[in-house]
Amino acid sequence: MSHSITTTPDWGYLTTELSCYLQSNVIAVTLAGMQTLEYEYNAQYIARQYQYELPLGTLQLLELTLYLPFDTASADINAVRMIAVKSALAWYKASVSQNKDNHSTGYDALVFDVQLVGGDNVAHDNNEVKTPNVPQRLNHYFGARYFLEDLVVDINESMQQLQVFSWQDWHSIAAAVKTPCELWRFLAYHLEQLKQSAINHMPSFESEDALVAQFLQSPDLFTSAIEVDNALIKNDAQDEPNSALIAMALAYKNQSKTAQMYHRHMEQAATLWSQLSMQMIESYGEKQKASNEDQLDIPLSRWQQQLLDESLFSRHELVRTLYRYPKQNEALRNTGYVVHQHSYESLGRHYVLIFYGQDSAAKHSKGAIQPNLAKIAQDVATRLPIIELHHVVVLGIDFVTEGAESFMDIDLWIQSVDTMTQRERQLTKKLQQLKQTSAQTPDQSSNQNIDAQRQTEKLPQVRLNLSIPAKKDN
C-alpha cells in the first residue's frame, strides 16, 4: 500500500440527503482489541454508529476513523488496518447476537477512514509545504479479493453481514448512485456479489468503482419503476405503460449507446431534484425561525423525505415534466395547465404540477390557484382510486425570466393521506361522479369526515436557478 493522499472532492448531494433520515442520536462505540494499536503503533481511533431509516429499510452505519503517525510504514499500516477491521467485525457479531430480537431488517455497513497526523514540514517538488499536524486522508480500498485472501470472512446467507468500505469508496458510491433508493439497492447488489465470491472462491469484482458502474448499467435499475407502472395501470390511475420507461429499460438491456445518454439525463435530474427539495425545506426553516413560530408536530425531515424518496427514474420523470414547460406554445403558457405525475418509486405518492398561467385573468393563474392549493390536494386525495395512497404533493410553478437567467418560483403543499379501504374510496369516487353529474361546483364538505385526520402543510416559495443544461426530450 502506498502513502497516496486524497483530497476531498465534491461527492454530490446524497451524503447531505442522508442526514434527514437519521433516526437517533449518534452512538460512540468502543471496539475491543484496539488498545494494541494505541500502545504499539501510537494510533488513536473514533468509532460512531448511525441509524438511517431509508425509504426501503434501515441502514446502520459504523464510521471508524483511525489516526496514525505520519511516518508509519506501509507494512504497519496494513497490519493496523487488519486489526481494526477484525475489531469492528467482532463488535458487529457481538452486537447482532445481543440484539437478535430487536435488530432491524436492513443493511449494515462499516466505513473505514485512515488519516495520517503529525510529522515535520515536508517539502514538495512544487515548493509547497505540508502543514504539520493537519490530518491527511490515506487512499486505501477494499474489494472481494481482500475478504477472500487477506481477511477470510464467513459469509453466511442466513445472517446479516457487515459490508466494509473505505472512506473513499463509500463516498464515491454515494456520488454515483445519487439517491437513497439506489444506495439501498446497491447494498443488496454488493452483498450478493460478496456471497457469490465466497461460493465460487473467486472475487466477482476487483473494485467498488467497477461494481457500482456495473450496477448502474443493469436493466434491473428499472425493476421497481416497472412494478409501479404496472400497478398504476391496474388501479386505473394510468392508461398505458410509460413509453420513456420502456425505452430506457430496453436501452439498458441492450447496452446501447443511448443508455449512456439516458443515464446522464437521470444524473442531472437527480441533482436538480435534490437542489429543489433541499432549498424548499431550508427556506421554510429560515422563515419559521425568523417568525419565532412553534415547531411543527411533524419534523421537517419527514416532509423532506417525501421529496427525496424518489429513484433516479422517478426524479427523471418529475424534472422532465418541468423542462417541458418552455417548449409549450405561448397560448398554453398564458392560460397555464396541470400535469398529474406519479412517483415511480412509491405507488402511494402522487404529484400535481400546476404551471401558473402568465395571464393574470386565466383560470390557472397564480392568483387563482395559489390560495387553493390545499383544496386541490384534498380533492386529488379523494379522487385517486389507490388504496396505498399516502401523500399528495402539489407544486405551483411559476417560471420567471430575469435577463439571461431563468428561475422557478414554486409553491409546495404536501398532504398526508390516512389509509382508506377500497370501500371508502369507491364511495368517495361515487360522490365525485354525482357532483359532476349534477354540474355543481366542487365542494369539499361531503368529504370532511374522510379527510378529518388528513394534514396539510404549506411551504414557502423557492427560487431555483436553472443553470443546469436542459435535457432533450426522450
CSV table of C-alpha atoms in Angstrom, one decimal:
chain,number,residue,atom,x,y,z
A,1,MET,CA,0.0,0.0,0.0
A,2,SER,CA,1.5,3.4,-1.0
A,3,HIS,CA,1.1,6.5,1.0
A,4,SER,CA,-1.1,8.2,-1.5
A,5,ILE,CA,-3.1,11.1,-0.1
A,6,THR,CA,-6.5,12.1,-1.3
A,7,THR,CA,-8.2,15.4,-1.3
A,8,THR,CA,-11.9,15.9,-0.7
A,9,PRO,CA,-13.8,16.2,-4.0
A,10,ASP,CA,-17.5,17.1,-4.5
A,11,TRP,CA,-19.3,13.9,-3.5
A,12,GLY,CA,-22.7,15.2,-4.7
A,13,TYR,CA,-25.9,15.6,-2.7
A,14,LEU,CA,-26.6,12.1,-1.4
A,15,THR,CA,-24.4,12.4,1.7
A,16,THR,CA,-26.4,15.5,2.6
A,17,GLU,CA,-29.7,13.9,1.9
A,18,LEU,CA,-28.9,11.0,4.2
A,19,SER,CA,-28.9,13.4,7.2
A,20,CYS,CA,-32.7,13.8,7.0
A,21,TYR,CA,-33.1,10.0,7.5
A,22,LEU,CA,-31.1,9.9,10.7
A,23,GLN,CA,-33.3,8.4,13.4
A,24,SER,CA,-31.5,8.6,16.7
A,25,ASN,CA,-28.5,10.2,18.4
A,26,VAL,CA,-25.1,9.2,17.1
A,27,ILE,CA,-23.7,6.5,19.4
A,28,ALA,CA,-20.0,6.3,20.4
A,29,VAL,CA,-18.7,2.8,20.0
A,30,THR,CA,-15.8,1.1,21.9
A,31,LEU,CA,-14.0,-1.6,19.9
A,32,ALA,CA,-12.2,-4.4,21.8
A,33,GLY,CA,-8.7,-5.1,20.8
A,34,MET,CA,-7.9,-1.5,19.7
A,35,GLN,CA,-5.7,-0.9,22.7
A,36,THR,CA,-3.0,-2.9,21.0
A,37,LEU,CA,-2.9,-0.3,18.2
A,38,GLU,CA,-2.8,2.6,20.7
A,39,TYR,CA,0.3,1.1,22.5
A,40,GLU,CA,2.2,-0.5,19.7
A,41,TYR,CA,1.6,1.9,16.8
A,42,ASN,CA,0.8,5.2,18.7
A,43,ALA,CA,-2.6,5.1,17.0
A,44,GLN,CA,-6.0,6.6,18.0
A,45,TYR,CA,-9.5,5.9,16.8
A,46,ILE,CA,-13.0,7.2,16.9
A,47,ALA,CA,-16.0,4.9,16.1
A,48,ARG,CA,-19.6,6.1,15.8
A,49,GLN,CA,-22.8,4.3,14.9
A,50,TYR,CA,-25.6,5.9,12.8
A,51,GLN,CA,-29.0,4.6,12.0
A,52,TYR,CA,-30.9,5.8,9.0
A,53,GLU,CA,-34.5,4.9,8.1
A,54,LEU,CA,-34.3,4.9,4.3
A,55,PRO,CA,-37.3,4.5,2.1
A,56,LEU,CA,-36.8,0.8,1.7
A,57,GLY,CA,-35.5,-0.1,5.2
A,58,THR,CA,-32.9,0.5,7.9
A,59,LEU,CA,-29.3,1.3,7.2
A,60,GLN,CA,-27.0,1.0,10.2
A,61,LEU,CA,-23.6,2.6,9.6
A,62,LEU,CA,-20.5,2.3,11.7
A,63,GLU,CA,-17.9,5.0,10.9
A,64,LEU,CA,-14.4,4.2,12.1
A,65,THR,CA,-11.7,6.7,11.8
A,66,LEU,CA,-8.1,5.6,12.6
A,67,TYR,CA,-5.4,8.2,13.2
A,68,LEU,CA,-1.8,7.1,12.6
A,69,PRO,CA,1.6,8.9,12.9
A,70,PHE,CA,2.6,10.4,9.5
A,71,ASP,CA,5.8,8.3,9.4
A,72,THR,CA,4.0,5.0,9.8
A,73,ALA,CA,5.5,2.4,7.4
A,74,SER,CA,3.3,0.8,4.8
A,75,ALA,CA,3.6,-2.7,6.3
A,76,ASP,CA,2.5,-1.3,9.7
A,77,ILE,CA,-0.5,0.4,8.0
A,78,ASN,CA,-1.6,-2.9,6.5
A,79,ALA,CA,-1.2,-4.6,9.9
A,80,VAL,CA,-3.1,-1.9,11.8
A,81,ARG,CA,-5.9,-1.9,9.2
A,82,MET,CA,-6.3,-5.6,9.5
A,83,ILE,CA,-6.6,-5.4,13.3
A,84,ALA,CA,-9.1,-2.5,13.1
A,85,VAL,CA,-11.4,-4.4,10.6
A,86,LYS,CA,-11.3,-7.5,12.7
A,87,SER,CA,-12.2,-5.5,15.9
A,88,ALA,CA,-15.1,-3.9,14.0
A,89,LEU,CA,-16.3,-7.3,12.8
A,90,ALA,CA,-16.1,-8.8,16.3
A,91,TRP,CA,-18.1,-5.9,17.7
A,92,TYR,CA,-20.7,-6.3,15.0
A,93,LYS,CA,-21.1,-10.0,15.6
A,94,ALA,CA,-21.5,-9.5,19.3
A,95,SER,CA,-24.0,-6.6,18.7
A,96,VAL,CA,-26.1,-8.8,16.4
A,97,SER,CA,-26.1,-11.7,18.9
A,98,GLN,CA,-27.1,-9.5,21.9
A,99,ASN,CA,-29.8,-7.7,20.0
A,100,LYS,CA,-31.1,-10.5,17.9
A,101,ASP,CA,-34.8,-9.8,18.7
A,102,ASN,CA,-34.5,-6.1,18.2
A,103,HIS,CA,-32.1,-6.0,15.3
A,104,SER,CA,-33.9,-4.2,12.4
A,105,THR,CA,-34.1,-5.8,9.0
A,106,GLY,CA,-31.8,-3.9,6.7
A,107,TYR,CA,-28.2,-3.4,5.8
A,108,ASP,CA,-25.1,-2.8,8.0
A,109,ALA,CA,-22.0,-1.1,6.7
A,110,LEU,CA,-18.6,-0.1,8.0
A,111,VAL,CA,-17.0,3.0,6.6
A,112,PHE,CA,-13.3,2.9,7.5
A,113,ASP,CA,-11.2,6.1,7.3
A,114,VAL,CA,-7.4,6.1,7.8
A,115,GLN,CA,-5.8,9.5,8.5
A,116,LEU,CA,-2.1,10.3,9.0
A,117,VAL,CA,-1.3,13.0,11.5
A,118,GLY,CA,1.8,14.8,12.8
A,119,GLY,CA,5.2,14.9,11.2
A,120,ASP,CA,7.6,17.7,10.3
A,121,ASN,CA,7.1,20.1,7.4
A,122,VAL,CA,7.7,18.2,4.2
A,123,ALA,CA,9.0,19.9,1.1
A,124,HIS,CA,7.5,19.0,-2.3
A,125,ASP,CA,8.7,19.4,-5.9
A,126,ASN,CA,6.4,22.4,-6.4
A,127,ASN,CA,8.0,24.1,-3.3
A,128,GLU,CA,4.7,23.8,-1.4
A,129,VAL,CA,5.0,22.9,2.3
A,130,LYS,CA,2.7,20.5,4.1
A,131,THR,CA,1.2,22.0,7.2
A,132,PRO,CA,2.2,19.8,10.2
A,133,ASN,CA,-0.4,18.2,12.5
A,134,VAL,CA,-3.2,18.5,9.8
A,135,PRO,CA,-4.6,15.0,9.2
A,136,GLN,CA,-4.0,13.7,5.7
A,137,ARG,CA,-6.6,11.1,4.5
A,138,LEU,CA,-4.9,8.0,3.2
A,139,ASN,CA,-6.1,6.3,0.0
A,140,HIS,CA,-7.0,2.7,0.7
A,141,TYR,CA,-9.5,0.3,-0.7
A,142,PHE,CA,-11.3,-3.0,-0.1
A,143,GLY,CA,-12.7,-5.4,-2.6
A,144,ALA,CA,-13.9,-9.0,-2.8
A,145,ARG,CA,-10.3,-10.3,-3.1
A,146,TYR,CA,-9.4,-8.7,0.2
A,147,PHE,CA,-12.0,-10.7,2.1
A,148,LEU,CA,-11.2,-13.9,0.3
A,149,GLU,CA,-7.4,-13.8,0.6
A,150,ASP,CA,-6.3,-11.3,3.3
A,151,LEU,CA,-9.2,-11.3,5.7
A,152,VAL,CA,-11.2,-14.5,5.5
A,153,VAL,CA,-14.8,-13.8,6.4
A,154,ASP,CA,-17.5,-16.4,6.8
A,155,ILE,CA,-20.3,-15.1,4.6
A,156,ASN,CA,-23.4,-17.0,5.7
A,157,GLU,CA,-26.6,-16.4,3.7
A,158,SER,CA,-28.7,-16.9,6.8
A,159,MET,CA,-27.4,-13.9,8.7
A,160,GLN,CA,-26.8,-10.3,8.1
A,161,GLN,CA,-23.4,-9.1,7.1
A,162,LEU,CA,-21.3,-6.1,7.9
A,163,GLN,CA,-20.3,-4.7,4.5
A,164,VAL,CA,-16.9,-3.0,4.7
A,165,PHE,CA,-16.0,0.1,2.6
A,166,SER,CA,-13.1,2.5,2.7
A,167,TRP,CA,-14.0,6.2,3.2
A,168,GLN,CA,-13.1,6.9,-0.4
A,169,ASP,CA,-15.2,4.0,-1.8
A,170,TRP,CA,-18.2,4.8,0.3
A,171,HIS,CA,-18.4,8.4,-0.8
A,172,SER,CA,-17.6,7.5,-4.4
A,173,ILE,CA,-20.5,5.1,-4.3
A,174,ALA,CA,-22.8,7.8,-2.9
A,175,ALA,CA,-21.8,10.2,-5.6
A,176,ALA,CA,-22.5,7.6,-8.3
A,177,VAL,CA,-25.9,6.2,-7.1
A,178,LYS,CA,-27.3,9.7,-6.4
A,179,THR,CA,-30.4,8.7,-4.4
A,180,PRO,CA,-31.2,6.8,-1.1
A,181,CYS,CA,-33.3,4.3,-3.1
A,182,GLU,CA,-30.4,3.4,-5.4
A,183,LEU,CA,-28.0,3.3,-2.4
A,184,TRP,CA,-30.2,0.7,-0.8
A,185,ARG,CA,-30.4,-1.4,-3.9
A,186,PHE,CA,-26.7,-1.2,-4.5
A,187,LEU,CA,-26.1,-2.5,-0.9
A,188,ALA,CA,-28.2,-5.5,-1.8
A,189,TYR,CA,-26.3,-6.0,-5.1
A,190,HIS,CA,-23.0,-5.6,-3.3
A,191,LEU,CA,-23.8,-8.2,-0.7
A,192,GLU,CA,-25.0,-10.6,-3.3
A,193,GLN,CA,-21.6,-10.2,-5.2
A,194,LEU,CA,-19.7,-10.9,-2.0
A,195,LYS,CA,-21.7,-14.0,-1.4
A,196,GLN,CA,-21.1,-15.2,-5.0
A,197,SER,CA,-17.4,-14.6,-4.5
A,198,ALA,CA,-17.4,-16.8,-1.4
A,199,ILE,CA,-19.4,-19.5,-3.1
A,200,ASN,CA,-17.1,-19.6,-6.2
A,201,HIS,CA,-13.9,-18.9,-4.2
A,202,MET,CA,-13.1,-16.2,-6.7
A,203,PRO,CA,-13.6,-12.4,-6.4
A,204,SER,CA,-16.6,-11.3,-8.5
A,205,PHE,CA,-15.3,-7.7,-8.6
A,206,GLU,CA,-11.9,-6.1,-8.3
A,207,SER,CA,-13.0,-2.6,-7.1
A,208,GLU,CA,-16.1,-0.8,-5.8
A,209,ASP,CA,-16.0,1.7,-8.6
A,210,ALA,CA,-16.2,-1.1,-11.2
A,211,LEU,CA,-19.0,-2.8,-9.3
A,212,VAL,CA,-21.1,0.4,-8.9
A,213,ALA,CA,-20.7,1.1,-12.6
A,214,GLN,CA,-21.9,-2.4,-13.4
A,215,PHE,CA,-24.9,-1.9,-11.1
A,216,LEU,CA,-25.9,1.4,-12.7
A,217,GLN,CA,-25.7,-0.2,-16.2
A,218,SER,CA,-28.1,-3.0,-15.3
A,219,PRO,CA,-31.7,-3.0,-16.6
A,220,ASP,CA,-32.6,-4.2,-13.0
A,221,LEU,CA,-32.3,-0.5,-12.2
A,222,PHE,CA,-35.8,-0.1,-13.6
A,223,THR,CA,-37.5,-3.1,-11.9
A,224,SER,CA,-39.2,-1.1,-9.2
A,225,ALA,CA,-40.4,1.6,-11.6
A,226,ILE,CA,-41.9,-1.1,-13.9
A,227,GLU,CA,-43.7,-2.7,-11.0
A,228,VAL,CA,-45.2,0.7,-10.0
A,229,ASP,CA,-46.1,1.4,-13.6
A,230,ASN,CA,-48.0,-1.9,-13.9
A,231,ALA,CA,-49.8,-1.2,-10.6
A,232,LEU,CA,-50.8,2.3,-11.8
A,233,ILE,CA,-52.5,0.8,-14.8
A,234,LYS,CA,-54.1,-1.9,-12.7
A,235,ASN,CA,-55.5,0.7,-10.4
A,236,ASP,CA,-56.9,2.8,-13.3
A,237,ALA,CA,-54.5,5.7,-12.4
A,238,GLN,CA,-52.7,5.4,-15.8
A,239,ASP,CA,-54.0,4.3,-19.2
A,240,GLU,CA,-50.9,2.7,-20.7
A,241,PRO,CA,-47.2,1.9,-19.9
A,242,ASN,CA,-44.8,4.9,-19.7
A,243,SER,CA,-43.1,5.0,-23.0
A,244,ALA,CA,-40.0,6.6,-21.6
A,245,LEU,CA,-39.6,3.8,-19.1
A,246,ILE,CA,-39.9,1.2,-21.8
A,247,ALA,CA,-37.4,2.9,-24.0
A,248,MET,CA,-34.9,3.3,-21.2
A,249,ALA,CA,-35.2,-0.2,-19.8
A,250,LEU,CA,-34.7,-1.6,-23.4
A,251,ALA,CA,-31.7,0.6,-23.9
A,252,TYR,CA,-30.1,-0.7,-20.7
A,253,LYS,CA,-31.0,-4.3,-21.6
A,254,ASN,CA,-29.3,-4.0,-25.0
A,255,GLN,CA,-26.4,-1.9,-23.6
A,256,SER,CA,-26.9,0.6,-26.4
A,257,LYS,CA,-25.1,4.0,-26.6
A,258,THR,CA,-28.5,5.6,-25.9
A,259,ALA,CA,-28.4,4.1,-22.4
A,260,GLN,CA,-25.4,6.4,-21.6
A,261,MET,CA,-27.4,9.4,-22.6
A,262,TYR,CA,-30.3,8.3,-20.6
A,263,HIS,CA,-28.1,7.8,-17.5
A,264,ARG,CA,-26.6,11.3,-17.9
A,265,HIS,CA,-30.1,12.7,-18.0
A,266,MET,CA,-31.1,10.8,-14.9
A,267,GLU,CA,-28.0,12.1,-13.1
A,268,GLN,CA,-28.8,15.7,-14.0
A,269,ALA,CA,-32.4,15.2,-12.9
A,270,ALA,CA,-31.4,13.7,-9.6
A,271,THR,CA,-29.1,16.6,-8.8
A,272,LEU,CA,-31.7,19.2,-9.8
A,273,TRP,CA,-34.5,17.5,-7.8
A,274,SER,CA,-32.2,17.3,-4.8
A,275,GLN,CA,-31.4,21.0,-5.0
A,276,LEU,CA,-35.0,21.9,-5.3
A,277,SER,CA,-36.0,19.7,-2.3
A,278,MET,CA,-33.2,21.0,-0.1
A,279,GLN,CA,-33.9,24.6,-0.8
A,280,MET,CA,-37.6,24.4,-0.1
A,281,ILE,CA,-37.1,22.9,3.3
A,282,GLU,CA,-34.2,25.3,4.1
A,283,SER,CA,-36.3,28.2,3.1
A,284,TYR,CA,-39.2,27.0,5.3
A,285,GLY,CA,-36.8,26.6,8.3
A,286,GLU,CA,-35.5,30.2,7.8
A,287,LYS,CA,-39.0,31.6,7.7
A,288,GLN,CA,-40.1,29.7,10.8
A,289,LYS,CA,-37.0,30.8,12.7
A,290,ALA,CA,-37.5,34.5,11.7
A,291,SER,CA,-41.1,34.5,12.8
A,292,ASN,CA,-40.5,32.5,16.0
A,293,GLU,CA,-43.3,30.1,15.1
A,294,ASP,CA,-43.7,26.9,17.1
A,295,GLN,CA,-42.1,23.8,15.7
A,296,LEU,CA,-44.3,21.6,13.5
A,297,ASP,CA,-45.8,18.4,15.1
A,298,ILE,CA,-44.3,16.6,12.1
A,299,PRO,CA,-40.5,17.1,11.8
A,300,LEU,CA,-39.3,19.0,8.7
A,301,SER,CA,-37.2,15.9,7.8
A,302,ARG,CA,-40.4,13.9,7.3
A,303,TRP,CA,-41.6,16.3,4.7
A,304,GLN,CA,-38.2,16.4,3.0
A,305,GLN,CA,-38.2,12.7,2.8
A,306,GLN,CA,-41.4,12.7,0.7
A,307,LEU,CA,-39.5,14.7,-1.9
A,308,LEU,CA,-36.2,12.8,-1.6
A,309,ASP,CA,-37.7,9.3,-1.5
A,310,GLU,CA,-37.5,9.1,-5.3
A,311,SER,CA,-35.4,7.0,-7.5
A,312,LEU,CA,-33.2,8.0,-10.4
A,313,PHE,CA,-36.0,7.3,-12.9
A,314,SER,CA,-38.7,8.9,-10.8
A,315,ARG,CA,-36.7,12.1,-10.4
A,316,HIS,CA,-36.1,12.0,-14.2
A,317,GLU,CA,-39.8,12.0,-14.9
A,318,LEU,CA,-40.5,14.8,-12.5
A,319,VAL,CA,-37.8,17.0,-13.8
A,320,ARG,CA,-38.6,16.2,-17.4
A,321,THR,CA,-42.1,17.5,-16.8
A,322,LEU,CA,-40.6,20.7,-15.5
A,323,TYR,CA,-38.4,21.1,-18.6
A,324,ARG,CA,-41.3,20.6,-21.0
A,325,TYR,CA,-42.8,24.0,-19.9
A,326,PRO,CA,-40.6,26.3,-22.1
A,327,LYS,CA,-41.4,24.1,-25.1
A,328,GLN,CA,-45.2,24.6,-24.8
A,329,ASN,CA,-46.9,27.0,-27.1
A,330,GLU,CA,-47.5,30.6,-26.0
A,331,ALA,CA,-51.2,30.1,-25.7
A,332,LEU,CA,-50.8,27.2,-23.2
A,333,ARG,CA,-48.2,29.1,-21.2
A,334,ASN,CA,-50.6,32.1,-20.9
A,335,THR,CA,-53.5,30.0,-19.7
A,336,GLY,CA,-51.5,27.6,-17.6
A,337,TYR,CA,-52.0,23.9,-17.3
A,338,VAL,CA,-52.0,20.9,-14.9
A,339,VAL,CA,-50.0,17.7,-15.0
A,340,HIS,CA,-50.7,14.7,-12.8
A,341,GLN,CA,-47.4,12.9,-12.3
A,342,HIS,CA,-46.8,9.6,-10.4
A,343,SER,CA,-43.9,8.6,-8.2
A,344,TYR,CA,-42.2,5.6,-9.8
A,345,GLU,CA,-40.7,4.6,-6.5
A,346,SER,CA,-43.8,4.6,-4.3
A,347,LEU,CA,-47.3,3.7,-5.6
A,348,GLY,CA,-48.8,5.8,-2.8
A,349,ARG,CA,-47.2,9.1,-3.6
A,350,HIS,CA,-48.6,11.3,-6.3
A,351,TYR,CA,-47.8,14.8,-7.7
A,352,VAL,CA,-49.9,17.5,-9.2
A,353,LEU,CA,-47.8,20.0,-11.1
A,354,ILE,CA,-49.7,23.2,-11.8
A,355,PHE,CA,-47.9,25.5,-14.2
A,356,TYR,CA,-49.3,29.0,-13.5
A,357,GLY,CA,-50.7,30.9,-16.4
A,358,GLN,CA,-48.9,34.1,-17.3
A,359,ASP,CA,-52.2,35.8,-18.0
A,360,SER,CA,-53.4,37.1,-14.6
A,361,ALA,CA,-57.1,36.6,-15.6
A,362,ALA,CA,-56.5,32.9,-16.7
A,363,LYS,CA,-58.2,30.0,-14.8
A,364,HIS,CA,-54.8,28.7,-13.8
A,365,SER,CA,-53.1,32.0,-13.0
A,366,LYS,CA,-51.1,32.2,-9.8
A,367,GLY,CA,-53.6,34.5,-8.2
A,368,ALA,CA,-56.4,32.0,-8.8
A,369,ILE,CA,-54.6,28.8,-7.9
A,370,GLN,CA,-52.2,29.7,-5.1
A,371,PRO,CA,-54.8,30.3,-2.4
A,372,ASN,CA,-56.5,27.0,-3.2
A,373,LEU,CA,-53.5,24.5,-3.2
A,374,ALA,CA,-54.8,22.9,0.0
A,375,LYS,CA,-58.3,22.2,-1.6
A,376,ILE,CA,-56.6,20.9,-4.7
A,377,ALA,CA,-54.5,18.5,-2.6
A,378,GLN,CA,-57.6,17.3,-0.7
A,379,ASP,CA,-59.6,16.9,-3.9
A,380,VAL,CA,-56.9,14.8,-5.6
A,381,ALA,CA,-56.5,12.7,-2.5
A,382,THR,CA,-60.2,11.7,-2.5
A,383,ARG,CA,-60.3,11.1,-6.3
A,384,LEU,CA,-57.4,8.8,-6.7
A,385,PRO,CA,-58.6,5.2,-6.6
A,386,ILE,CA,-55.5,3.8,-5.0
A,387,ILE,CA,-55.7,2.1,-1.5
A,388,GLU,CA,-52.0,2.6,-1.0
A,389,LEU,CA,-52.2,6.4,-1.4
A,390,HIS,CA,-50.3,8.1,1.5
A,391,HIS,CA,-49.2,11.5,0.2
A,392,VAL,CA,-50.2,14.0,-2.4
A,393,VAL,CA,-47.6,16.6,-3.4
A,394,VAL,CA,-48.9,19.8,-5.1
A,395,LEU,CA,-46.4,22.1,-6.9
A,396,GLY,CA,-47.5,25.5,-8.1
A,397,ILE,CA,-44.8,26.5,-10.6
A,398,ASP,CA,-44.1,30.0,-11.9
A,399,PHE,CA,-41.4,30.4,-14.5
A,400,VAL,CA,-39.6,33.7,-14.2
A,401,THR,CA,-37.0,35.2,-16.6
A,402,GLU,CA,-34.7,38.0,-15.4
A,403,GLY,CA,-32.3,38.9,-18.1
A,404,ALA,CA,-30.4,35.8,-19.2
A,405,GLU,CA,-31.4,33.9,-16.0
A,406,SER,CA,-34.4,31.6,-15.7
A,407,PHE,CA,-35.9,30.7,-12.4
A,408,MET,CA,-38.8,28.7,-10.9
A,409,ASP,CA,-40.8,30.1,-8.1
A,410,ILE,CA,-42.5,27.1,-6.5
A,411,ASP,CA,-45.4,26.9,-4.0
A,412,LEU,CA,-45.4,23.5,-2.4
A,413,TRP,CA,-48.2,21.8,-0.5
A,414,ILE,CA,-47.8,18.3,1.0
A,415,GLN,CA,-50.8,16.4,2.2
A,416,SER,CA,-50.6,13.2,4.1
A,417,VAL,CA,-53.5,10.8,3.5
A,418,ASP,CA,-55.0,8.4,6.0
A,419,THR,CA,-55.3,4.9,4.8
A,420,MET,CA,-58.6,4.3,3.1
A,421,THR,CA,-60.3,1.0,2.5
A,422,GLN,CA,-61.4,0.1,-1.1
A,423,ARG,CA,-65.0,0.6,0.0
A,424,GLU,CA,-64.3,4.2,1.3
A,425,ARG,CA,-62.5,5.1,-1.9
A,426,GLN,CA,-65.3,3.7,-4.0
A,427,LEU,CA,-67.9,5.7,-2.1
A,428,THR,CA,-65.8,8.8,-2.4
A,429,LYS,CA,-65.5,8.2,-6.2
A,430,LYS,CA,-69.3,7.9,-6.5
A,431,LEU,CA,-69.8,11.1,-4.6
A,432,GLN,CA,-67.4,12.9,-7.0
A,433,GLN,CA,-69.3,11.4,-10.0
A,434,LEU,CA,-72.6,12.6,-8.6
A,435,LYS,CA,-71.3,16.1,-8.2
A,436,GLN,CA,-70.1,16.1,-11.8
A,437,THR,CA,-73.5,14.7,-13.0
A,438,SER,CA,-75.4,17.4,-11.1
A,439,ALA,CA,-73.0,20.1,-12.5
A,440,GLN,CA,-72.5,21.5,-9.1
A,441,THR,CA,-69.3,23.5,-8.1
A,442,PRO,CA,-66.9,21.0,-6.5
A,443,ASP,CA,-67.1,21.3,-2.7
A,444,GLN,CA,-65.1,19.6,-0.1
A,445,SER,CA,-67.9,19.5,2.6
A,446,SER,CA,-69.1,16.0,1.7
A,447,ASN,CA,-65.6,14.6,2.3
A,448,GLN,CA,-65.0,16.2,5.7
A,449,ASN,CA,-65.5,13.0,7.6
A,450,ILE,CA,-63.0,11.1,5.5
A,451,ASP,CA,-60.5,14.0,5.4
A,452,ALA,CA,-60.8,15.0,9.1
A,453,GLN,CA,-57.5,13.3,10.0
A,454,ARG,CA,-55.5,14.5,7.0
A,455,GLN,CA,-52.8,17.0,7.5
A,456,THR,CA,-51.7,19.7,5.1
A,457,GLU,CA,-48.6,21.9,5.5
A,458,LYS,CA,-47.7,24.9,3.4
A,459,LEU,CA,-44.1,25.5,2.5
A,460,PRO,CA,-42.8,28.8,1.1
A,461,GLN,CA,-41.7,29.7,-2.4
A,462,VAL,CA,-38.3,28.6,-3.7
A,463,ARG,CA,-36.3,30.4,-6.3
A,464,LEU,CA,-34.1,27.8,-8.0
A,465,ASN,CA,-31.6,28.9,-10.6
A,466,LEU,CA,-32.0,26.7,-13.7
A,467,SER,CA,-28.3,26.8,-14.5
A,468,ILE,CA,-28.1,23.0,-15.3
A,469,PRO,CA,-28.3,22.4,-19.0
A,470,ALA,CA,-31.8,21.5,-20.1
A,471,LYS,CA,-32.2,17.9,-21.2
A,472,LYS,CA,-33.6,16.9,-24.5
A,473,ASP,CA,-37.0,15.1,-24.5
A,474,ASN,CA,-36.6,11.4,-24.8
